[in-house]
PDB file of C-alpha atoms and ligand atoms in Angstrom:
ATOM      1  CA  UNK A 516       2.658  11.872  20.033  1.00 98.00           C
ATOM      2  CA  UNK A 517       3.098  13.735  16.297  1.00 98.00           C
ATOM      3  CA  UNK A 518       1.022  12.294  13.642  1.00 98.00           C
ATOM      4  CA  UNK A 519       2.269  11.492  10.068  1.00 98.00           C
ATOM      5  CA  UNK A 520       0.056  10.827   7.159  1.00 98.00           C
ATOM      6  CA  UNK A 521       1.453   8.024   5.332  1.00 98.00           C
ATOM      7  CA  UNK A 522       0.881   8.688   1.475  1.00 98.00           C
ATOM      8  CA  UNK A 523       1.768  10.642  -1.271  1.00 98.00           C
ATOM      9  CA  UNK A 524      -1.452  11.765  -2.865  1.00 98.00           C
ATOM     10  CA  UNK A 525      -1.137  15.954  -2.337  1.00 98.00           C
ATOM     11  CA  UNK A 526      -5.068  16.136  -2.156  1.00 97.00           C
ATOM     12  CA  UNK A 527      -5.552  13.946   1.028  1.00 97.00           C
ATOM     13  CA  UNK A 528      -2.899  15.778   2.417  1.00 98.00           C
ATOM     14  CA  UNK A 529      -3.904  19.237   2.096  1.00 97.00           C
ATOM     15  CA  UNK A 530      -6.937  17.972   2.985  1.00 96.00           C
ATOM     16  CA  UNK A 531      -5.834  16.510   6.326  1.00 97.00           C
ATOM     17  CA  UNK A 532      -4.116  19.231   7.132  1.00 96.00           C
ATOM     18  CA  UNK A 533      -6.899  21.794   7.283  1.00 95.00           C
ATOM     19  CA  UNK A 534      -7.788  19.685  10.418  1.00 94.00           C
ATOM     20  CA  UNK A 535      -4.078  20.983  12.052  1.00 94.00           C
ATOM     21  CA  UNK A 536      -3.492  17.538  13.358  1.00 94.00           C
ATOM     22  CA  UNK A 537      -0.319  16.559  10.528  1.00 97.00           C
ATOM     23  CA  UNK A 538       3.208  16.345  11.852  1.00 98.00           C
ATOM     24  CA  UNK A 539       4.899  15.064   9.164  1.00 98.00           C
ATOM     25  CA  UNK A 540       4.625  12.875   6.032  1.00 98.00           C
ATOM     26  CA  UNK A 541       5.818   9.669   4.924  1.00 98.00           C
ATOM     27  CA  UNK A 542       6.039   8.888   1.488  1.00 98.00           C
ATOM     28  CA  UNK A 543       7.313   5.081  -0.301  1.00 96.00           C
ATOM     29  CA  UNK A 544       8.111   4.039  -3.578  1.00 97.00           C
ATOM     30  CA  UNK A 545       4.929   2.340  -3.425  1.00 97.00           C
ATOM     31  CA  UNK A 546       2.971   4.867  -2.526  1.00 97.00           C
ATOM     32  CA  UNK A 547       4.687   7.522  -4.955  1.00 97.00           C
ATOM     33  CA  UNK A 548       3.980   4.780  -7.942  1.00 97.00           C
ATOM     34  CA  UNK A 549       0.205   5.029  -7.268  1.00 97.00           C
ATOM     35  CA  UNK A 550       0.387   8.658  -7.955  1.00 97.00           C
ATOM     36  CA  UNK A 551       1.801   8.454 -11.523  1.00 97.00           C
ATOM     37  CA  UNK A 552       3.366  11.862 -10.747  1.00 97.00           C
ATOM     38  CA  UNK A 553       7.170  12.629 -10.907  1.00 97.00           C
ATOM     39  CA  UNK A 554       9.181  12.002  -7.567  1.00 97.00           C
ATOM     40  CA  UNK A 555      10.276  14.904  -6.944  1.00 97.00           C
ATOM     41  CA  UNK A 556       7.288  17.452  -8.011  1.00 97.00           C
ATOM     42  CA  UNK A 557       5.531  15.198  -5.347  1.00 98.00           C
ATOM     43  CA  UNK A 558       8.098  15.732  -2.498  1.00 98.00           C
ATOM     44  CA  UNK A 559       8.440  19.613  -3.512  1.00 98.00           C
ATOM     45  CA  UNK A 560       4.601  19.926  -3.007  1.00 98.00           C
ATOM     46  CA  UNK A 561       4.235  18.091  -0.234  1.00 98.00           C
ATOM     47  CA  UNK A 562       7.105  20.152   1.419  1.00 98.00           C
ATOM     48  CA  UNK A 563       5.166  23.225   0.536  1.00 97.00           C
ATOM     49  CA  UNK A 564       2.067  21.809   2.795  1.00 97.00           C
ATOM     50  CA  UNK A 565       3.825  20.266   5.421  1.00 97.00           C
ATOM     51  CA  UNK A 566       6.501  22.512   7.448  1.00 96.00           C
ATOM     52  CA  UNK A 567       7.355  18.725   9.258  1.00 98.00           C
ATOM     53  CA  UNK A 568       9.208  15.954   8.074  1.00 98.00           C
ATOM     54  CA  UNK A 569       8.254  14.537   5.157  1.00 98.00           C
ATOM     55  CA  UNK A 570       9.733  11.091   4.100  1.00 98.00           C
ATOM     56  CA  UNK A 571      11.617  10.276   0.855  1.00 98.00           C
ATOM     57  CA  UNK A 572      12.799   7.127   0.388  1.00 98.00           C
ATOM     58  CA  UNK A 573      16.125   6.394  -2.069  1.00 98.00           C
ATOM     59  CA  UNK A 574      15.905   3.802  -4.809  1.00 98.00           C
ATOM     60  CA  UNK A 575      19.602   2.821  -4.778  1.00 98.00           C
ATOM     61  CA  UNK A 576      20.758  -0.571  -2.807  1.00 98.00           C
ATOM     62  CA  UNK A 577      24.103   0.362  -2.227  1.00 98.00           C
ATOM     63  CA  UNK A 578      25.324   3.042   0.228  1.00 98.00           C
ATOM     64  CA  UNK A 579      27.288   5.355  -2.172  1.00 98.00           C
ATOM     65  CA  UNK A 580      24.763   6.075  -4.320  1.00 98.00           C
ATOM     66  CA  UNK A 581      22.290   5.904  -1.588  1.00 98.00           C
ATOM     67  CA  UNK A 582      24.008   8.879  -0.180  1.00 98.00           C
ATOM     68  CA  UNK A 583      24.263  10.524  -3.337  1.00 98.00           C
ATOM     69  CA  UNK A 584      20.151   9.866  -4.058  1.00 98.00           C
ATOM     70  CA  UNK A 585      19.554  11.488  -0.452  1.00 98.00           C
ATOM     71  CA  UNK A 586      21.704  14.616  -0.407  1.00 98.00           C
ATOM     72  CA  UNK A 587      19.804  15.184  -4.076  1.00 98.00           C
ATOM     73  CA  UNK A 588      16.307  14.203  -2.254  1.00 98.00           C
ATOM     74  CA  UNK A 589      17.472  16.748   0.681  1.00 97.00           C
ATOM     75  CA  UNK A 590      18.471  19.517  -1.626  1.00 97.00           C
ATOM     76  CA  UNK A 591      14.476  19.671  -2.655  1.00 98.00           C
ATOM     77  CA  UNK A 592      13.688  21.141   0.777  1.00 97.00           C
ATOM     78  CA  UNK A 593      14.959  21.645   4.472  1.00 96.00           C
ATOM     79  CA  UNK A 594      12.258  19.472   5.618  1.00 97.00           C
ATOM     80  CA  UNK A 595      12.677  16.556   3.679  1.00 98.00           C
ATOM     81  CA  UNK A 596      13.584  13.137   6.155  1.00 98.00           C
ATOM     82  CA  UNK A 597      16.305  10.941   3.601  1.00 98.00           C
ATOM     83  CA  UNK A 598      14.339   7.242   3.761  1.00 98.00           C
ATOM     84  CA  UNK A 599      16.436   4.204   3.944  1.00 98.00           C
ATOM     85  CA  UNK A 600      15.965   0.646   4.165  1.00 98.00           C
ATOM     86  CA  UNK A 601      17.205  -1.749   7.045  1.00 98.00           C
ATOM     87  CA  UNK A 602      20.098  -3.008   5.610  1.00 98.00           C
ATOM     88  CA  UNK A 603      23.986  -2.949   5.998  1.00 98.00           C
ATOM     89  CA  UNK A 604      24.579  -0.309   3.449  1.00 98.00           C
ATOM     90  CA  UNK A 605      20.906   1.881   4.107  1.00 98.00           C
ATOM     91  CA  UNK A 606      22.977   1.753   7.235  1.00 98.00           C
ATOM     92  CA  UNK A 607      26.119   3.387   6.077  1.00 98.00           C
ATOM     93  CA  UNK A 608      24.180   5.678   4.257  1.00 98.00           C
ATOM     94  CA  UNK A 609      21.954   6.538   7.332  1.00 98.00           C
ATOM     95  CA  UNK A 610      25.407   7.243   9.137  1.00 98.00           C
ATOM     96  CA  UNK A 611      26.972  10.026   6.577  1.00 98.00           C
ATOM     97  CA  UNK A 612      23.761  11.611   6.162  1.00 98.00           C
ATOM     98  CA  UNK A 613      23.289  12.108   9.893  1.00 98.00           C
ATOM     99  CA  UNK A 614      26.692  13.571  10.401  1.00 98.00           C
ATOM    100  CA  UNK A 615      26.229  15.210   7.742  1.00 98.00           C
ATOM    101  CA  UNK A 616      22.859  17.186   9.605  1.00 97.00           C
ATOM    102  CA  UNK A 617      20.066  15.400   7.280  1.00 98.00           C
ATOM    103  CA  UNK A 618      16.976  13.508   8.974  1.00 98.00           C
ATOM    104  CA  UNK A 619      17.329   9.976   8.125  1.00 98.00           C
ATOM    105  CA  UNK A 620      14.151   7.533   8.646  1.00 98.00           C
ATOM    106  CA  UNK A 621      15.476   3.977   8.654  1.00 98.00           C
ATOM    107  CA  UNK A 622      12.818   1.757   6.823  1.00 98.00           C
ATOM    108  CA  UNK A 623      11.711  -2.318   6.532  1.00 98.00           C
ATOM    109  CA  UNK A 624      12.649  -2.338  10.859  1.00 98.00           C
ATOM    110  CA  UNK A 625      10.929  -5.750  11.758  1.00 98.00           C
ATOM    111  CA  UNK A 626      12.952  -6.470  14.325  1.00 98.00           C
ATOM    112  CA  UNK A 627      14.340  -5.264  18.118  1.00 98.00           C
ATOM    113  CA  UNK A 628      18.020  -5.895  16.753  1.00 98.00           C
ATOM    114  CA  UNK A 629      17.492  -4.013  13.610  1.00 98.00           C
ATOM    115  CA  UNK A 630      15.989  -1.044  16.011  1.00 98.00           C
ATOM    116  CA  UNK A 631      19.052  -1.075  17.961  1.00 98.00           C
ATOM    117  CA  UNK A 632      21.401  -0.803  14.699  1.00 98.00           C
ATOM    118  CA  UNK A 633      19.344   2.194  13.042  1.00 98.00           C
ATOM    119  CA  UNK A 634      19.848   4.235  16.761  1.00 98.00           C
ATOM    120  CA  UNK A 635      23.360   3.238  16.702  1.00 98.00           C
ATOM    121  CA  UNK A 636      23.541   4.222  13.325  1.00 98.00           C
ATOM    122  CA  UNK A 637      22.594   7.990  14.132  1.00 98.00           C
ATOM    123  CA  UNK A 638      18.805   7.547  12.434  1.00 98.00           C
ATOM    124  CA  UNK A 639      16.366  10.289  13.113  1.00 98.00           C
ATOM    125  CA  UNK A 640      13.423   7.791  13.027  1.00 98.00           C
ATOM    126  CA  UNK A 641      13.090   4.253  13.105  1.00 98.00           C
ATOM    127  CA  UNK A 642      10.349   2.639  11.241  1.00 98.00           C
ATOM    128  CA  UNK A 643       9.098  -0.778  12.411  1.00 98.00           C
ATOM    129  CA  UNK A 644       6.377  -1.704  10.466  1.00 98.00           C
ATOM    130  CA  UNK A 645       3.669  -3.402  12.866  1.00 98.00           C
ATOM    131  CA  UNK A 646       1.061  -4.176  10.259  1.00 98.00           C
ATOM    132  CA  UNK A 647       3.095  -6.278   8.044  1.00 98.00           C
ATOM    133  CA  UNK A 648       4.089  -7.976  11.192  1.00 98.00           C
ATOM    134  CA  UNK A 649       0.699  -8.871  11.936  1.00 98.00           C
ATOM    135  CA  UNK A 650      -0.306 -10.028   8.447  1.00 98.00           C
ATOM    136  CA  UNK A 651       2.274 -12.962   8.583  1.00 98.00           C
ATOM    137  CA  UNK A 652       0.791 -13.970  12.819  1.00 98.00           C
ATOM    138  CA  UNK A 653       3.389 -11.968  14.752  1.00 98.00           C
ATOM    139  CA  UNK A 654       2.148  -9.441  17.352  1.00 98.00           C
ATOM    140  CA  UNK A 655       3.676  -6.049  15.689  1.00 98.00           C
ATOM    141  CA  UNK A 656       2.600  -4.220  19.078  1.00 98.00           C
ATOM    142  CA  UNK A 657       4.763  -6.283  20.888  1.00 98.00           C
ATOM    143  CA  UNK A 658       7.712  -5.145  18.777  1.00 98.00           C
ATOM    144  CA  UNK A 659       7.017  -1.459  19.303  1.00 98.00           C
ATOM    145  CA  UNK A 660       6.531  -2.441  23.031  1.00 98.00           C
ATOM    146  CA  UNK A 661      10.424  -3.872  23.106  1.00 98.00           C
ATOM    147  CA  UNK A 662      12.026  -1.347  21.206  1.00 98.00           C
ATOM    148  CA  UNK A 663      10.298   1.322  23.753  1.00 98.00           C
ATOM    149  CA  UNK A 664      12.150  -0.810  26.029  1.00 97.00           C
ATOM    150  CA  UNK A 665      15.534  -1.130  24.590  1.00 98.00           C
ATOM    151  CA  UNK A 666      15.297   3.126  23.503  1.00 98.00           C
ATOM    152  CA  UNK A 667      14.146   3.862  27.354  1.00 97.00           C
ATOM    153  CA  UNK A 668      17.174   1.644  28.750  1.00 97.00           C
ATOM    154  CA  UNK A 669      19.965   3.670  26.809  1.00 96.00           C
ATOM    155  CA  UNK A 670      19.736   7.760  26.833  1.00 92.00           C
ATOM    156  CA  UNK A 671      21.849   7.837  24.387  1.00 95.00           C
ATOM    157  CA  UNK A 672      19.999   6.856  20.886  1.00 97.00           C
ATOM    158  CA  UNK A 673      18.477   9.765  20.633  1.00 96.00           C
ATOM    159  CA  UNK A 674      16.244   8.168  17.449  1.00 98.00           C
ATOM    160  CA  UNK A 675      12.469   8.534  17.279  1.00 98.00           C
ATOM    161  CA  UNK A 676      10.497   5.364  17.114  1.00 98.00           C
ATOM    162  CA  UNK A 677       7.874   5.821  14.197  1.00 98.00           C
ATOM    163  CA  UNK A 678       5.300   3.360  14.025  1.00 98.00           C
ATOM    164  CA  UNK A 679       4.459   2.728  10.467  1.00 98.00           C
ATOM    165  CA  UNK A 680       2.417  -0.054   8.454  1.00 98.00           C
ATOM    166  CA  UNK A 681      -0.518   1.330  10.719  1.00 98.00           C
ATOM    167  CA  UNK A 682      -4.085  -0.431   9.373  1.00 96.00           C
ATOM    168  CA  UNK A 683      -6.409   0.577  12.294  1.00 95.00           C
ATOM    169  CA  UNK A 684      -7.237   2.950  15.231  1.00 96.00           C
ATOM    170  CA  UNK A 685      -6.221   0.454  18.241  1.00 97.00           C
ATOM    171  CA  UNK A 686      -2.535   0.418  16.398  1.00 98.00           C
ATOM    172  CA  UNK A 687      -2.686   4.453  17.012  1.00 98.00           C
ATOM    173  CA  UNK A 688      -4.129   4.143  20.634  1.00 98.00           C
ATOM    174  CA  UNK A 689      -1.781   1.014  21.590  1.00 98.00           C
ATOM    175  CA  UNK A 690       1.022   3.100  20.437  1.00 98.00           C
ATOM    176  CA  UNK A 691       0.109   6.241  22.378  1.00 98.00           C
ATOM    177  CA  UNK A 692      -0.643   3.718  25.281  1.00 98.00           C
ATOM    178  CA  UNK A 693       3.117   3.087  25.150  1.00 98.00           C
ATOM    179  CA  UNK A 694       4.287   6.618  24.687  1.00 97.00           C
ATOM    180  CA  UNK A 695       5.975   6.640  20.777  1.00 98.00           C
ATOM    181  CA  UNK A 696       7.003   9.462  19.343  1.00 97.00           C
ATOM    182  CA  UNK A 697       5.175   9.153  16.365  1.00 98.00           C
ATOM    183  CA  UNK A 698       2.513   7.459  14.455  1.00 98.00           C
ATOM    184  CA  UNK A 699       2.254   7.134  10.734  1.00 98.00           C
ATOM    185  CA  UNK A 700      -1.575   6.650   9.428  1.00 98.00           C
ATOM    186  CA  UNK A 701      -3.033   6.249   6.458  1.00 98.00           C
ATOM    187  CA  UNK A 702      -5.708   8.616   5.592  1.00 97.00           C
ATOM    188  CA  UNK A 703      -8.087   5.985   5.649  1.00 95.00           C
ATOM    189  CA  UNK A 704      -7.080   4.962   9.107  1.00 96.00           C
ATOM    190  CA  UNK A 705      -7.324   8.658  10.329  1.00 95.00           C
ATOM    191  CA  UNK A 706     -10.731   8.951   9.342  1.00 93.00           C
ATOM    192  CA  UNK A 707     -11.269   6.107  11.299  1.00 95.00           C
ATOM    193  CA  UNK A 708     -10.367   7.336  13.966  1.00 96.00           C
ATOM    194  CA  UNK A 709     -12.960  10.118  14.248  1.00 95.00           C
ATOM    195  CA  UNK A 710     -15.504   7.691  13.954  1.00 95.00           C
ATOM    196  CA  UNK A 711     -18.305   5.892  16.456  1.00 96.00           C
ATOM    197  CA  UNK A 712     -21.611   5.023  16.308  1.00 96.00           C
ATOM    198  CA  UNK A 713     -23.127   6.511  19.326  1.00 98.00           C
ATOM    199  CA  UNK A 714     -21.422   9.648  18.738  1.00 98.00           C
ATOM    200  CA  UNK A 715     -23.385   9.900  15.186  1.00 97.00           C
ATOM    201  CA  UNK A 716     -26.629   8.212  17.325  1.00 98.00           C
ATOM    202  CA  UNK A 717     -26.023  10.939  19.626  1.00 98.00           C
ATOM    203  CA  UNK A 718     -25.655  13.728  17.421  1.00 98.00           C
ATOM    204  CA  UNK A 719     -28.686  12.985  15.589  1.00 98.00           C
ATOM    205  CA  UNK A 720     -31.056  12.534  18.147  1.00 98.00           C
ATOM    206  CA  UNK A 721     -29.771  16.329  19.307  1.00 98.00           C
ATOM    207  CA  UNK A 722     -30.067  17.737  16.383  1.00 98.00           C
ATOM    208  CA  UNK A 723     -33.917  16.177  15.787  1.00 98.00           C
ATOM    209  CA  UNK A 724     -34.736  17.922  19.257  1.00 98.00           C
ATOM    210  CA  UNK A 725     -33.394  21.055  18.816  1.00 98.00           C
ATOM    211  CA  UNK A 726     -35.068  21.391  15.411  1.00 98.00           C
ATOM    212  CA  UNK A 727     -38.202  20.610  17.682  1.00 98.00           C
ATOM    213  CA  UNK A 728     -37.243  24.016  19.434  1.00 98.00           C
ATOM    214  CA  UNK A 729     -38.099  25.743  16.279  1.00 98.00           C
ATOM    215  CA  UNK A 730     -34.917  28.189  17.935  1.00 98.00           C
ATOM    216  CA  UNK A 731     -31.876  29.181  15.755  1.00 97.00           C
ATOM    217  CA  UNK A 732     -28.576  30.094  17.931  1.00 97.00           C
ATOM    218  CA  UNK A 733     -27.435  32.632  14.885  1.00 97.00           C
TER     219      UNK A 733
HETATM  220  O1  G3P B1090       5.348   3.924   4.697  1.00 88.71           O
HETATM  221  C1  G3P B1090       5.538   2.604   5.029  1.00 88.71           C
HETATM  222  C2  G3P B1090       4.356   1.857   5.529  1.00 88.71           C
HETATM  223  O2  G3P B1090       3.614   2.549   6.436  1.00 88.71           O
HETATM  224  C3  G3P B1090       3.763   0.791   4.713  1.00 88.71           C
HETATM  225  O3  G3P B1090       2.474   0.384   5.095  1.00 88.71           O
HETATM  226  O4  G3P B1090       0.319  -0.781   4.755  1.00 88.71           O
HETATM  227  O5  G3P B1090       2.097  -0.920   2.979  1.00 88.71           O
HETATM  228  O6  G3P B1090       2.350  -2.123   5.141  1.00 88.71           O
HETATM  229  P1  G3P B1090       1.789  -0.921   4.465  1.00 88.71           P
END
């Protein structure tokens, strides 16, 4: 399972990927507005970093200049993944950009239907976002868990499920549990997931003993 960072602040991600553990990274309009930096410097740097995908999302609603916004977007680097949003024209758009050999990540997928358009629409990734799901009392796992289904059942979408809107560590292991391609974390939620108690309990308690030892190992 590849692991995304979800965010476009350039420090956390260099950061994260001393560790050797980032994939890819996702980016959103949301997420490049809390930078204050300009678009496209972001993606460019990011690209640098990152030899993965690395998310852009277009600002356009309709699929002309959708298509225009991504073949611009792509132009920044090889490795940049065209964003779009779930909708009839993000759809069109998703199609020429495809055929035309550009990673497309279909965004906003809250439903099994809408997963079944983006494949049929030639998307890269599909992004169903599980935490925004939960927030409002659905079960997001449970719509990862169907569209795992549906992909399994029919060889021939070839399109990645990417589980985004990720808020905690049993979202990554549920997903793994189920066997997605990819997970999208915050860096919040990745540092998370290095954590528990005993292990620091644990690691102090050795370290107090071996200081005991009065020994060094260098
Ligand atoms: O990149 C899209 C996504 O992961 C959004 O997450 O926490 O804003 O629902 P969130």
């Amino acid at each position: 399972m590849k692991f995304f960072v979800d965010t476009a602040d350039v420090g956390k991600i260099k950061d994260l990927a001393e560790t050797g553990m980032v994939d890819g990274v996702t980016t959103n309009p949301s997420l490049v507005a809390k930078t204050g930096r300009d678009f496209s410097e972001v993606i460019a740097e990011i690209c640098s970093i990152v030899s993965g995908p690395v998310s852009a999302e277009v600002a356009a609603t309709d699929a002309p200049t959708m298509i225009a916004e991504g073949r611009k977007l792509h132009n920044i680097a090889e490795n940049v993944t065209v964003k779009v949003p779930l909708t009839v024209d993000g759809l069109k758009a998703c199609r020429t950009l495809s055929d035309e050999g550009t990673m497309v990540n279909v965004t906003l997928c809250f439903s099994s239907a809408q997963a079944i358009l983006a494949a049929k629409a030639g998307a890269t990734f599909v992004s169903p976002f599980v935490g925004r799901l939960d927030d409002i009392g659905s079960n997001g796992m449970e719509l990862i868990r169907d569209i795992c289904e549906i992909y399994a059942n029919h060889t021939a979408f070839k399109t990645e499920i990417l589980v985004a809107s990720v808020r905690h560590p049993m979202h990554v292991v549920e997903s793994a549990r189920l066997g997605v391609d990819v997970v999208t974390i915050p860096p919040s939620a990745i540092r998370q997931l290095y954590n528990h108690p005993l292990t620091d309990k644990g690691l102090d308690a050795f370290l107090k003993d071996w200081a005991g030892t009065g020994q060094s190992i260098l």
